[in-house]
């Protein structure tokens, strides 16, 4: 295992989203991939299997032969809501009940992901969700995210940030992501990230797996989650943005006692607390983050 600071930062960090672009695997392949990762030597880094609610039945049929029968080993699932949150909750509840029966394959949906365009939608939707579902609400990063984050703090929701996509225009700026992280930290609102975070460090990468795909500047997941720890230590938006833009692996060190970046020390205890607030990121590949960490000599 890597040093404690790195395992603290990475444990359960990667939500597997193989059904989504750019991988866009079919259900059997995505389920097999996830099952294999759960058996692999880096399973400690793996989080939830992410899928749209409309494909929950397809998942049930496909995954059942591979699901454990031990409830303690149940697969954790994150479901993307449809345009009708009430119907989504109904379908998820029925799924969880079926899979709680003796002898059924062990999998449980405990996380719901939604998208809103106004803070008022948060007040309408989140309070009506059952307490057994943890809601992550995707909010726009353009403009001031504080009204959205304040609404999430008031109604018990969590935030979701889209940090990339299939085109360069889908990527927010470092300043926008820094503003989001600092606002979530100040409001004590946990968050997750999604899209464009396949690689550990910021850099230029191809935007899809297609031959001849254009390249773009992507955020690194080490940058994002260390930036959350830095914000928790009291750093402002400018310092957080600088860490988000860091490209040199030599500028970041992990030790027994903490992480270090250009004169900033983040003890293991701080990283552990930060991970309660900066929870995970969705990636359509698990191999890529693991392989890149190994290439950098961190795994």
CSV table of C-alpha atoms in Angstrom, one decimal:
chain,number,residue,atom,x,y,z
A,1,UNK,CA,0.0,0.0,0.0
A,2,UNK,CA,1.1,3.6,-0.6
A,3,UNK,CA,2.1,5.9,2.3
A,4,UNK,CA,-0.8,6.8,4.7
A,5,UNK,CA,-1.3,10.3,3.3
A,6,UNK,CA,-1.9,9.0,-0.2
A,7,UNK,CA,-4.2,6.1,0.9
A,8,UNK,CA,-6.2,8.6,3.0
A,9,UNK,CA,-6.6,10.9,0.0
A,10,UNK,CA,-7.5,8.1,-2.5
A,11,UNK,CA,-9.6,5.6,-0.5
A,12,UNK,CA,-13.0,5.1,-2.2
A,13,UNK,CA,-12.3,8.1,-4.3
A,14,UNK,CA,-13.3,6.8,-7.8
A,15,UNK,CA,-16.9,6.3,-8.6
A,16,UNK,CA,-17.0,4.0,-11.7
A,17,UNK,CA,-19.0,5.5,-14.5
A,18,UNK,CA,-18.1,3.2,-17.4
A,19,UNK,CA,-21.6,3.5,-18.9
A,20,UNK,CA,-21.0,7.2,-19.7
A,21,UNK,CA,-18.8,8.8,-22.4
A,22,UNK,CA,-16.1,8.7,-23.5
A,23,UNK,CA,-16.0,5.0,-22.6
A,24,UNK,CA,-19.7,4.5,-23.1
A,25,UNK,CA,-19.5,0.7,-22.4
A,26,UNK,CA,-22.6,-1.5,-22.7
A,27,UNK,CA,-24.0,-2.8,-19.5
A,28,UNK,CA,-22.4,-6.3,-19.5
A,29,UNK,CA,-19.0,-4.8,-20.1
A,30,UNK,CA,-19.4,-2.1,-17.5
A,31,UNK,CA,-20.6,-4.6,-14.9
A,32,UNK,CA,-17.8,-7.0,-15.6
A,33,UNK,CA,-15.3,-4.2,-15.3
A,34,UNK,CA,-16.6,-3.0,-12.0
A,35,UNK,CA,-16.7,-6.6,-10.6
A,36,UNK,CA,-13.1,-7.1,-11.7
A,37,UNK,CA,-12.0,-3.9,-10.1
A,38,UNK,CA,-13.7,-4.9,-6.8
A,39,UNK,CA,-11.6,-8.0,-6.8
A,40,UNK,CA,-8.4,-6.2,-7.8
A,41,UNK,CA,-5.5,-5.0,-5.7
A,42,UNK,CA,-6.6,-1.4,-6.0
A,43,UNK,CA,-10.2,-2.0,-4.9
A,44,UNK,CA,-9.6,0.3,-1.9
A,45,UNK,CA,-9.7,3.2,-4.3
A,46,UNK,CA,-13.0,2.2,-5.8
A,47,UNK,CA,-16.3,3.9,-4.9
A,48,UNK,CA,-19.8,3.5,-6.3
A,49,UNK,CA,-21.2,2.1,-9.6
A,50,UNK,CA,-22.9,5.0,-11.4
A,51,UNK,CA,-25.9,4.5,-13.7
A,52,UNK,CA,-29.1,6.3,-14.9
A,53,UNK,CA,-32.3,5.3,-13.1
A,54,UNK,CA,-33.7,4.3,-16.5
A,55,UNK,CA,-31.2,1.5,-16.7
A,56,UNK,CA,-31.7,0.2,-13.1
A,57,UNK,CA,-33.7,-2.8,-14.4
A,58,UNK,CA,-31.1,-3.6,-17.0
A,59,UNK,CA,-28.4,-3.4,-14.3
A,60,UNK,CA,-30.4,-5.8,-12.1
A,61,UNK,CA,-30.7,-8.4,-14.8
A,62,UNK,CA,-27.0,-8.1,-15.9
A,63,UNK,CA,-25.3,-7.9,-12.5
A,64,UNK,CA,-27.2,-10.5,-10.6
A,65,UNK,CA,-24.9,-13.4,-11.3
A,66,UNK,CA,-21.9,-11.3,-10.2
A,67,UNK,CA,-23.4,-9.7,-7.1
A,68,UNK,CA,-22.3,-11.0,-3.7
A,69,UNK,CA,-24.9,-12.6,-1.4
A,70,UNK,CA,-23.2,-11.2,1.7
A,71,UNK,CA,-24.9,-7.9,2.6
A,72,UNK,CA,-21.7,-6.6,4.1
A,73,UNK,CA,-20.1,-6.8,0.7
A,74,UNK,CA,-23.0,-5.2,-1.2
A,75,UNK,CA,-22.2,-3.1,-4.2
A,76,UNK,CA,-22.9,0.6,-3.6
A,77,UNK,CA,-24.8,2.3,-6.4
A,78,UNK,CA,-25.2,6.0,-7.3
A,79,UNK,CA,-28.3,6.6,-9.5
A,80,UNK,CA,-28.8,9.7,-11.8
A,81,UNK,CA,-32.4,10.9,-11.4
A,82,UNK,CA,-34.8,11.3,-14.3
A,83,UNK,CA,-36.8,14.5,-14.8
A,84,UNK,CA,-39.3,13.1,-12.3
A,85,UNK,CA,-37.5,12.8,-8.9
A,86,UNK,CA,-40.6,11.2,-7.2
A,87,UNK,CA,-40.7,8.4,-9.9
A,88,UNK,CA,-36.9,8.0,-9.5
A,89,UNK,CA,-37.3,7.5,-5.7
A,90,UNK,CA,-40.1,5.0,-6.3
A,91,UNK,CA,-38.0,2.9,-8.7
A,92,UNK,CA,-34.9,3.1,-6.4
A,93,UNK,CA,-37.0,2.1,-3.4
A,94,UNK,CA,-38.4,-0.9,-5.2
A,95,UNK,CA,-34.9,-2.0,-6.4
A,96,UNK,CA,-33.5,-1.7,-2.8
A,97,UNK,CA,-36.4,-3.8,-1.4
A,98,UNK,CA,-35.9,-6.6,-3.9
A,99,UNK,CA,-32.2,-6.7,-3.3
A,100,UNK,CA,-32.6,-6.7,0.5
A,101,UNK,CA,-34.5,-10.1,0.3
A,102,UNK,CA,-32.7,-13.2,1.6
A,103,UNK,CA,-30.6,-14.8,-1.1
A,104,UNK,CA,-30.9,-11.8,-3.5
A,105,UNK,CA,-27.8,-10.2,-5.0
A,106,UNK,CA,-26.4,-7.6,-2.6
A,107,UNK,CA,-26.4,-4.1,-4.1
A,108,UNK,CA,-27.9,-0.9,-2.7
A,109,UNK,CA,-28.6,2.5,-4.1
A,110,UNK,CA,-27.7,5.0,-1.4
A,111,UNK,CA,-26.8,8.0,-3.5
A,112,UNK,CA,-29.0,10.1,-5.9
A,113,UNK,CA,-27.5,12.6,-8.4
A,114,UNK,CA,-29.7,15.4,-9.7
A,115,UNK,CA,-29.2,18.6,-11.7
A,116,UNK,CA,-30.8,22.0,-11.2
A,117,UNK,CA,-30.7,25.3,-12.9
A,118,UNK,CA,-31.9,27.6,-10.0
A,119,UNK,CA,-31.5,27.6,-6.2
A,120,UNK,CA,-35.3,27.5,-5.9
A,121,UNK,CA,-35.3,24.0,-7.4
A,122,UNK,CA,-33.1,22.8,-4.6
A,123,UNK,CA,-35.7,24.0,-2.0
A,124,UNK,CA,-38.5,22.2,-4.0
A,125,UNK,CA,-36.7,18.9,-4.5
A,126,UNK,CA,-34.2,18.0,-1.8
A,127,UNK,CA,-36.5,18.3,1.3
A,128,UNK,CA,-38.9,15.8,-0.4
A,129,UNK,CA,-36.2,13.1,-0.8
A,130,UNK,CA,-36.0,10.2,1.7
A,131,UNK,CA,-33.3,10.3,4.3
A,132,UNK,CA,-31.9,7.0,3.1
A,133,UNK,CA,-30.7,8.6,-0.1
A,134,UNK,CA,-27.8,11.0,-0.1
A,135,UNK,CA,-28.5,13.7,-2.7
A,136,UNK,CA,-25.8,15.3,-4.9
A,137,UNK,CA,-27.1,18.2,-6.9
A,138,UNK,CA,-25.1,19.3,-9.9
A,139,UNK,CA,-25.0,23.1,-10.0
A,140,UNK,CA,-23.6,25.5,-12.7
A,141,UNK,CA,-20.1,26.8,-12.0
A,142,UNK,CA,-20.4,29.8,-14.2
A,143,UNK,CA,-21.4,32.8,-12.1
A,144,UNK,CA,-21.6,32.8,-8.4
A,145,UNK,CA,-22.3,29.3,-7.0
A,146,UNK,CA,-23.0,30.6,-3.4
A,147,UNK,CA,-26.8,30.9,-3.7
A,148,UNK,CA,-26.9,27.2,-4.8
A,149,UNK,CA,-24.5,26.1,-2.1
A,150,UNK,CA,-26.4,28.1,0.5
A,151,UNK,CA,-29.6,26.4,-0.5
A,152,UNK,CA,-27.9,23.0,-0.3
A,153,UNK,CA,-26.6,23.8,3.2
A,154,UNK,CA,-30.1,24.9,4.3
A,155,UNK,CA,-31.9,21.8,2.9
A,156,UNK,CA,-29.3,19.1,3.6
A,157,UNK,CA,-28.0,18.5,0.1
A,158,UNK,CA,-24.6,18.0,-1.3
A,159,UNK,CA,-23.0,19.6,-4.4
A,160,UNK,CA,-21.8,18.1,-7.6
A,161,UNK,CA,-19.4,19.9,-10.0
A,162,UNK,CA,-18.9,19.1,-13.6
A,163,UNK,CA,-15.2,19.6,-14.2
A,164,UNK,CA,-15.0,18.6,-17.9
A,165,UNK,CA,-16.7,17.0,-20.9
A,166,UNK,CA,-16.2,15.9,-24.5
A,167,UNK,CA,-15.2,19.3,-25.7
A,168,UNK,CA,-12.8,21.9,-24.5
A,169,UNK,CA,-15.7,24.3,-23.9
A,170,UNK,CA,-17.1,22.0,-21.3
A,171,UNK,CA,-14.2,22.6,-18.9
A,172,UNK,CA,-14.6,25.3,-16.3
A,173,UNK,CA,-11.7,27.6,-15.4
A,174,UNK,CA,-9.5,27.0,-12.4
A,175,UNK,CA,-10.9,30.1,-10.9
A,176,UNK,CA,-14.4,28.8,-11.2
A,177,UNK,CA,-13.6,25.4,-9.6
A,178,UNK,CA,-11.6,27.2,-6.8
A,179,UNK,CA,-14.6,29.4,-6.1
A,180,UNK,CA,-16.8,26.4,-5.9
A,181,UNK,CA,-14.5,24.5,-3.6
A,182,UNK,CA,-14.0,27.4,-1.2
A,183,UNK,CA,-17.8,28.2,-1.2
A,184,UNK,CA,-18.5,24.5,-0.3
A,185,UNK,CA,-15.9,24.6,2.4
A,186,UNK,CA,-17.2,27.7,4.0
A,187,UNK,CA,-20.8,26.4,3.9
A,188,UNK,CA,-19.8,22.9,5.1
A,189,UNK,CA,-21.4,21.4,2.1
A,190,UNK,CA,-19.8,18.1,0.9
A,191,UNK,CA,-19.2,17.7,-2.8
A,192,UNK,CA,-18.3,15.3,-5.6
A,193,UNK,CA,-16.9,16.0,-9.0
A,194,UNK,CA,-17.5,14.5,-12.4
A,195,UNK,CA,-16.1,14.4,-15.9
A,196,UNK,CA,-12.6,15.2,-17.1
A,197,UNK,CA,-10.7,13.8,-14.1
A,198,UNK,CA,-9.1,10.7,-15.4
A,199,UNK,CA,-5.6,11.8,-14.7
A,200,UNK,CA,-3.8,12.6,-11.4
A,201,UNK,CA,-2.3,16.0,-12.5
A,202,UNK,CA,-3.4,18.9,-14.6
A,203,UNK,CA,-2.2,18.6,-18.2
A,204,UNK,CA,-3.1,18.3,-21.9
A,205,UNK,CA,-4.9,15.1,-22.8
A,206,UNK,CA,-7.1,13.8,-25.5
A,207,UNK,CA,-10.8,14.5,-24.8
A,208,UNK,CA,-12.1,11.2,-26.0
A,209,UNK,CA,-10.8,7.7,-26.9
A,210,UNK,CA,-11.5,8.3,-30.6
A,211,UNK,CA,-8.5,8.2,-33.0
A,212,UNK,CA,-7.6,11.8,-33.8
A,213,UNK,CA,-9.6,13.2,-30.9
A,214,UNK,CA,-8.8,16.8,-30.1
A,215,UNK,CA,-6.9,17.6,-26.9
A,216,UNK,CA,-7.7,19.9,-24.0
A,217,UNK,CA,-6.4,21.0,-20.7
A,218,UNK,CA,-7.9,18.8,-18.0
A,219,UNK,CA,-7.9,19.0,-14.2
A,220,UNK,CA,-6.1,16.4,-12.2
A,221,UNK,CA,-7.9,14.5,-9.4
A,222,UNK,CA,-4.9,15.0,-7.1
A,223,UNK,CA,-5.1,18.7,-7.7
A,224,UNK,CA,-8.9,18.9,-7.0
A,225,UNK,CA,-8.9,16.8,-3.8
A,226,UNK,CA,-5.7,18.3,-2.4
A,227,UNK,CA,-7.2,21.7,-3.2
A,228,UNK,CA,-10.2,20.8,-1.0
A,229,UNK,CA,-7.8,20.0,1.8
A,230,UNK,CA,-6.0,23.3,1.3
A,231,UNK,CA,-9.3,25.2,1.4
A,232,UNK,CA,-10.2,23.4,4.6
A,233,UNK,CA,-6.9,24.8,6.1
A,234,UNK,CA,-8.1,28.3,5.3
A,235,UNK,CA,-6.6,29.0,1.9
A,236,UNK,CA,-8.4,31.5,-0.3
A,237,UNK,CA,-9.5,31.1,-3.9
A,238,UNK,CA,-6.2,32.3,-5.4
A,239,UNK,CA,-4.1,29.7,-3.6
A,240,UNK,CA,-6.7,27.0,-4.3
A,241,UNK,CA,-6.7,27.9,-8.0
A,242,UNK,CA,-2.9,27.8,-8.0
A,243,UNK,CA,-3.0,24.2,-6.7
A,244,UNK,CA,-5.6,23.3,-9.3
A,245,UNK,CA,-3.2,24.5,-12.0
A,246,UNK,CA,-0.2,22.6,-10.6
A,247,UNK,CA,1.4,20.3,-13.3
A,248,UNK,CA,4.6,19.3,-11.7
A,249,UNK,CA,4.6,16.0,-9.8
A,250,UNK,CA,7.8,17.0,-8.0
A,251,UNK,CA,5.8,19.8,-6.4
A,252,UNK,CA,3.6,17.4,-4.5
A,253,UNK,CA,4.9,14.9,-1.9
A,254,UNK,CA,3.1,12.3,0.2
A,255,UNK,CA,4.6,10.9,3.4
A,256,UNK,CA,3.7,9.0,6.4
A,257,UNK,CA,2.4,12.1,8.1
A,258,UNK,CA,0.8,14.2,5.3
A,259,UNK,CA,0.8,15.8,1.9
A,260,UNK,CA,3.1,18.7,0.9
A,261,UNK,CA,2.7,21.2,-1.9
A,262,UNK,CA,5.1,24.2,-2.4
A,263,UNK,CA,5.5,25.0,1.3
A,264,UNK,CA,2.0,24.0,2.4
A,265,UNK,CA,1.7,21.0,4.7
A,266,UNK,CA,-1.6,19.0,4.9
A,267,UNK,CA,-1.4,16.5,7.8
A,268,UNK,CA,-3.1,13.1,7.4
A,269,UNK,CA,-5.8,14.2,9.9
A,270,UNK,CA,-6.6,17.2,7.7
A,271,UNK,CA,-6.7,15.0,4.6
A,272,UNK,CA,-9.1,12.6,6.4
A,273,UNK,CA,-11.4,15.5,7.4
A,274,UNK,CA,-11.2,17.0,3.9
A,275,UNK,CA,-12.3,13.7,2.3
A,276,UNK,CA,-15.5,13.8,4.4
A,277,UNK,CA,-16.3,17.0,2.5
A,278,UNK,CA,-14.6,16.2,-0.9
A,279,UNK,CA,-16.2,12.8,-1.3
A,280,UNK,CA,-15.5,11.3,-4.8
A,281,UNK,CA,-15.2,11.9,-8.5
A,282,UNK,CA,-16.9,10.0,-11.3
A,283,UNK,CA,-14.7,8.4,-14.0
A,284,UNK,CA,-15.7,6.2,-16.9
A,285,UNK,CA,-12.3,4.5,-16.5
A,286,UNK,CA,-10.8,3.0,-13.3
A,287,UNK,CA,-7.7,1.7,-15.2
A,288,UNK,CA,-6.6,5.2,-16.3
A,289,UNK,CA,-6.4,6.8,-12.8
A,290,UNK,CA,-4.6,3.7,-11.4
A,291,UNK,CA,-2.2,3.3,-14.3
A,292,UNK,CA,-1.3,7.0,-14.3
A,293,UNK,CA,-0.6,7.0,-10.5
A,294,UNK,CA,1.7,4.0,-11.1
A,295,UNK,CA,3.5,5.8,-13.9
A,296,UNK,CA,4.1,8.7,-11.6
A,297,UNK,CA,5.6,6.3,-9.0
A,298,UNK,CA,2.8,6.9,-6.5
A,299,UNK,CA,1.4,3.4,-6.5
